[in-house]
Amino acid sequence: MPEGEEKICTVCGDRATGYHFHVMTCEGCKGFFRRSISKDVCFTCPFTRNCTITKAKRRQCQACRLQKCLAVGMRKDSKSGLGSPPSCSWCLAQGRLAGEVQGLLSPGEYLCCSLVSLGVLPTGLRHLPLMNSPAGGIPG
Amino acid sequence: MPEGEEKICTVCGDRATGYHFHVMTCEGCKGFFRRSISKDVCFTCPFTRNCTITKAKRRQCQACRLQKCLAVGMRKDSKSGLGSPPSCSWCLAQGRLAGEVQGLLSPGEYLCCSLVSLGVLPTGLRHLPLMNSPAGGIPG
DNA sequence: TGGGGTTCAAAGGGTTCA
DNA sequence: TGAACCCTTTGAACCCCA
Ligand SMILES: [Zn+2]
Ligand SMILES: [Zn+2]
Ligand SMILES: [Zn+2]
Ligand SMILES: [Zn+2]
């Protein structure tokens, strides 16, 4: 980062405070991403999963905020055996359509998550899609 | 919210207590909206669906009050919550779970709608949700 | 010194009950 | 129905180690 250059959060455009989880972000997106990957969160976009993430609106759609975090390359330091494709036994058993419902769910959203939160599936089955690196490899 | 600025309920004009469901509202409209979206309510305006909503009159027409709530942008956030019960034949056949996928879909979103748009289900089955959010994303 | 984790006051969603 | 209350999330400030 050249000095004097603006430090802009890659996720929301707020003032960034440095690199967090491999991406230049603000304190808010840093905390949001850390909380997201440390818990079994499953967010759902109330719109069409393409919300614009800005400083003012970043709180209004957690699903798209997290999606953006992942899209720009935020990830945990991959020492702990991460990077395998997202999969849980239930989704594998149901097949792509039931598990992913492509076109309906965005990356990191899985039907199993909802069924787990409804108590239908045991928590052990829940996807942990947040721990996966973007499919294209390490960006930047 | 700029400091010193009046906090007025966007729905009824009463004193607002903060942002509720993404809109500056009073406690009354907050509670009213939460109750409305957590149940399968179906209000009917006894007049011409353009009642003026004020602090004094907000209780007189629930239909127009809810309409106003939605018009000014009130909606659930992206975390799971209760939507409306399913009401199309496919959803009923699949049961609540498959039709609503609570926590995955937002109020007014149904799995059937997505499957219809994917061509899996015939169009006649599509839900016509009342609570649908604007397609473009976060308002404002 | 950079970046991950922790702290905690404020904001906002849900619940209670008169 | 809505005022009062409780609980979770947010993010600015801070701590700590490599
Ligand atoms: Zn940010
Ligand atoms: Zn969204
Ligand atoms: Zn109001
Ligand atoms: Zn009316």
XYZ file of C-alpha atoms (C1' of nucleotides) and ligand atoms in Angstrom:
320
model
C 0.000 0.000 0.000
C 1.720 3.188 -1.188
C 1.719 5.787 1.537
C -0.548 8.731 1.159
C -2.865 6.607 -0.878
C -6.443 6.401 0.277
C -7.174 3.379 2.358
C -10.590 2.256 1.254
C -12.406 -0.802 2.496
C -12.647 -3.205 -0.422
C -15.965 -4.456 0.878
C -17.934 -1.342 1.752
C -15.877 1.687 0.778
C -15.492 2.992 4.318
C -12.082 4.098 5.523
C -9.886 1.053 5.820
C -7.515 0.457 8.707
C -5.275 -2.120 7.056
C -5.308 -5.637 5.803
C -7.710 -7.903 7.606
C -8.092 -11.520 6.612
C -5.946 -10.787 3.536
C -8.012 -7.850 2.297
C -7.867 -4.098 2.918
C -10.974 -3.435 4.994
C -12.506 -1.230 7.643
C -12.875 -2.224 11.292
C -16.532 -2.975 10.759
C -16.058 -5.456 7.958
C -13.140 -6.969 9.833
C -15.300 -7.617 12.868
C -18.241 -8.739 10.813
C -16.159 -11.279 8.914
C -14.448 -12.554 12.050
C -17.785 -13.045 13.781
C -19.239 -14.716 10.725
C -16.544 -17.324 10.398
C -16.392 -18.029 14.092
C -20.041 -18.953 14.307
C -22.420 -21.132 12.376
C -24.118 -18.258 10.686
C -26.495 -18.613 7.787
C -27.695 -15.330 6.359
C -30.441 -14.817 3.825
C -30.733 -11.880 1.465
C -34.189 -10.283 1.652
C -33.759 -9.083 -1.925
C -32.095 -10.679 -4.902
C -28.651 -11.365 -3.485
C -26.998 -8.523 -5.281
C -27.292 -5.747 -2.726
C -24.792 -2.940 -3.041
C -22.594 -2.857 0.029
C -21.731 0.629 1.204
C -20.766 2.157 4.508
C -24.347 3.240 5.049
C -26.036 0.052 3.895
C -23.606 -2.641 4.977
C -25.658 -3.482 8.059
C -28.834 -3.991 6.083
C -27.975 -7.232 4.331
C -25.648 -9.586 6.124
C -25.948 -12.174 3.375
C -24.653 -9.870 0.655
C -22.074 -8.333 2.963
C -20.626 -11.737 3.686
C -20.876 -12.703 0.046
C -18.884 -9.576 -0.825
C -16.318 -10.358 1.854
C -15.759 -13.760 0.320
C -15.862 -12.422 -3.226
C -13.025 -9.986 -2.581
C -10.952 -12.729 -1.033
C -11.377 -12.496 2.722
C -10.492 -15.770 4.397
C -8.906 -17.161 7.472
C -5.236 -17.868 7.458
C -5.378 -21.282 5.878
C -3.351 -23.316 8.271
C -6.177 -25.365 9.623
C -6.977 -27.605 6.710
C -9.334 -25.386 4.801
C -10.069 -24.896 1.153
C -12.049 -27.984 0.318
C -15.313 -27.452 -1.533
C -18.336 -26.901 0.654
C -20.212 -30.060 1.321
C -22.122 -31.720 4.051
C -23.486 -35.241 4.025
C -27.056 -34.074 3.746
C -26.434 -31.844 0.724
C -24.444 -34.582 -0.944
C -27.250 -37.026 -0.343
C -29.870 -34.635 -1.672
C -27.902 -33.687 -4.707
C -27.180 -30.301 -6.162
C -30.719 -29.097 -6.562
C -31.879 -29.709 -3.056
C -28.667 -28.806 -1.386
C -27.701 -25.759 -3.314
C -30.763 -24.782 -5.295
C -28.549 -22.972 -7.687
C -29.789 -19.655 -8.833
C -31.747 -19.326 -5.651
C -28.938 -19.468 -3.165
C -25.768 -17.471 -3.256
C -22.352 -18.799 -2.383
C -22.376 -19.636 1.281
C -26.101 -20.235 1.448
C -27.303 -23.790 1.716
C -30.642 -25.390 2.269
C -29.157 -27.502 5.031
C -28.447 -24.372 7.055
C -32.111 -23.526 7.124
C -33.154 -27.030 7.967
C -30.627 -27.103 10.758
C -31.914 -23.850 12.133
C -35.398 -25.312 12.044
C -34.180 -28.211 14.119
C -34.902 -30.706 11.362
C -31.287 -31.572 10.781
C -28.699 -31.932 13.516
C -26.233 -29.117 13.836
C -23.364 -31.377 12.920
C -24.552 -31.380 9.333
C -24.450 -27.685 8.885
C -22.313 -26.379 6.099
C -19.421 -24.218 7.032
C -19.079 -22.548 3.663
C -17.405 -19.512 5.088
C -14.153 -21.291 5.578
C -13.656 -21.974 1.922
C -11.469 -19.951 -0.316
C -13.019 -18.498 -3.437
C -13.100 -21.001 -6.236
C -10.633 -19.119 -8.376
C -7.771 -19.375 -5.958
C -6.126 -16.709 -3.885
C -6.978 -13.318 -5.373
C -4.690 -10.357 -5.517
C -29.597 10.258 11.859
C -28.207 13.797 12.159
C -28.021 14.891 15.746
C -30.569 17.319 17.021
C -32.881 16.294 14.233
C -36.425 15.431 15.175
C -37.072 11.762 15.433
C -40.376 11.320 13.686
C -42.001 8.024 12.818
C -41.915 7.736 9.033
C -45.156 5.801 9.099
C -47.424 7.739 11.445
C -45.588 10.856 12.557
C -45.442 9.886 16.231
C -42.190 10.285 18.118
C -39.714 7.734 16.790
C -37.411 5.730 19.007
C -34.881 4.708 16.377
C -34.562 2.577 13.310
C -36.843 -0.408 13.326
C -36.881 -2.811 10.392
C -34.642 -0.334 8.554
C -36.940 2.648 8.970
C -37.153 5.366 11.631
C -40.381 4.535 13.450
C -42.193 4.700 16.753
C -42.592 1.728 19.097
C -46.164 1.270 17.963
C -45.408 0.903 14.281
C -42.438 -1.269 15.143
C -44.645 -3.675 17.076
C -47.413 -3.519 14.520
C -45.076 -4.370 11.679
C -43.420 -7.180 13.599
C -46.767 -8.724 14.422
C -47.893 -8.352 10.828
C -44.971 -10.151 9.266
C -44.797 -12.880 11.883
C -48.342 -13.989 11.228
C -50.246 -14.723 8.091
C -52.232 -11.556 8.383
C -54.604 -10.447 5.704
C -55.953 -6.975 6.340
C -58.666 -5.371 4.307
C -59.203 -1.651 4.051
C -62.839 -0.718 4.680
C -62.372 2.360 2.545
C -60.405 2.975 -0.625
C -56.955 1.844 0.456
C -55.545 5.287 0.808
C -56.201 6.047 4.452
C -54.008 8.694 6.020
C -51.878 7.164 8.773
C -51.376 9.402 11.786
C -50.663 8.822 15.442
C -54.343 9.236 16.200
C -55.682 7.218 13.297
C -53.077 4.514 12.836
C -55.230 1.952 14.644
C -58.230 2.592 12.409
C -57.000 0.784 9.316
C -54.480 -1.997 9.629
C -54.405 -2.592 5.885
C -53.281 0.919 5.066
C -50.946 1.018 8.057
C -49.170 -2.084 6.827
C -49.194 -0.786 3.286
C -47.542 2.396 4.513
C -44.991 0.398 6.495
C -43.988 -1.477 3.370
C -44.102 1.630 1.215
C -41.564 3.417 3.370
C -39.262 0.405 3.254
C -39.885 -1.609 6.402
C -38.757 -5.214 6.103
C -37.121 -7.999 7.989
C -33.389 -8.256 7.966
C -31.488 -11.125 6.503
C -31.438 -13.309 9.520
C -33.939 -16.056 9.821
C -37.390 -15.336 10.982
C -40.920 -16.328 10.402
C -42.540 -15.787 7.091
C -46.075 -16.385 6.022
C -47.435 -19.894 5.817
C -47.383 -21.485 2.384
C -50.535 -21.226 0.391
C -49.967 -22.696 -3.038
C -50.735 -26.310 -3.763
C -47.138 -27.314 -4.211
C -46.062 -25.754 -0.940
C -48.982 -27.314 0.835
C -48.110 -30.688 -0.630
C -44.501 -30.323 0.387
C -45.412 -29.038 3.782
C -44.356 -25.870 5.495
C -40.763 -26.765 5.475
C -40.124 -27.242 1.816
C -42.410 -24.457 0.798
C -41.117 -21.782 3.053
C -37.681 -22.897 4.028
C -37.843 -20.553 6.906
C -34.683 -18.738 7.631
C -33.518 -19.205 4.097
C -36.195 -17.269 2.343
C -37.529 -13.963 3.456
C -41.189 -13.228 4.032
C -42.907 -13.489 0.716
C -40.245 -15.632 -0.836
C -41.112 -19.233 -1.452
C -39.171 -22.110 -2.815
C -41.948 -22.710 -5.325
C -41.307 -19.298 -6.888
C -37.705 -20.177 -7.518
C -38.516 -23.603 -8.839
C -41.087 -22.065 -11.131
C -38.560 -19.616 -12.466
C -36.174 -22.497 -12.968
C -38.815 -24.228 -15.010
C -39.157 -27.091 -12.560
C -42.690 -26.244 -11.580
C -45.453 -24.903 -13.795
C -46.154 -21.206 -13.515
C -49.652 -21.685 -12.200
C -48.291 -22.763 -8.850
C -46.360 -19.633 -8.150
C -46.973 -17.874 -4.891
C -47.943 -14.255 -5.195
C -46.443 -12.975 -1.998
C -47.629 -9.715 -0.533
C -44.465 -9.075 1.373
C -42.175 -9.101 -1.596
C -39.280 -6.727 -1.324
C -38.249 -4.458 -4.158
C -36.202 -6.396 -6.655
C -33.473 -3.818 -6.945
C -31.910 -4.196 -3.537
C -31.718 -2.040 -0.463
C -33.821 1.085 -0.892
C -32.453 4.524 -0.196
C 4.596 -2.450 13.363
C 0.852 -5.121 11.148
C -2.953 -7.722 11.896
C -5.901 -11.008 14.794
C -8.508 -11.101 19.060
C -11.121 -8.657 22.962
C -13.959 -5.235 25.071
C -18.124 -2.824 25.605
C -21.514 0.998 24.662
C -24.982 1.742 21.276
C -28.449 0.114 18.033
C -32.149 -2.582 16.998
C -35.175 -7.034 17.028
C -38.085 -9.865 20.120
C -40.994 -10.538 24.464
C -43.957 -9.267 28.139
C -47.977 -7.533 30.023
C -51.159 -3.818 31.357
C -51.780 -2.269 21.073
C -47.429 -0.219 22.673
C -44.177 1.072 26.743
C -40.711 -1.226 29.068
C -37.695 -4.565 29.088
C -34.231 -8.191 27.494
C -30.979 -10.138 24.155
C -27.913 -10.100 20.032
C -25.128 -7.584 16.657
C -22.144 -3.833 15.482
C -17.752 -1.374 15.304
C -14.326 1.921 17.619
C -10.765 1.445 20.761
C -7.728 -1.362 22.710
C -4.454 -5.390 23.732
C -0.921 -8.660 22.238
C 2.161 -11.408 19.657
C 5.069 -12.444 15.588
Zn -16.005 -2.197 5.246
Zn -28.738 -8.803 -0.070
Zn -45.566 5.169 13.977
Zn -57.436 1.890 4.740
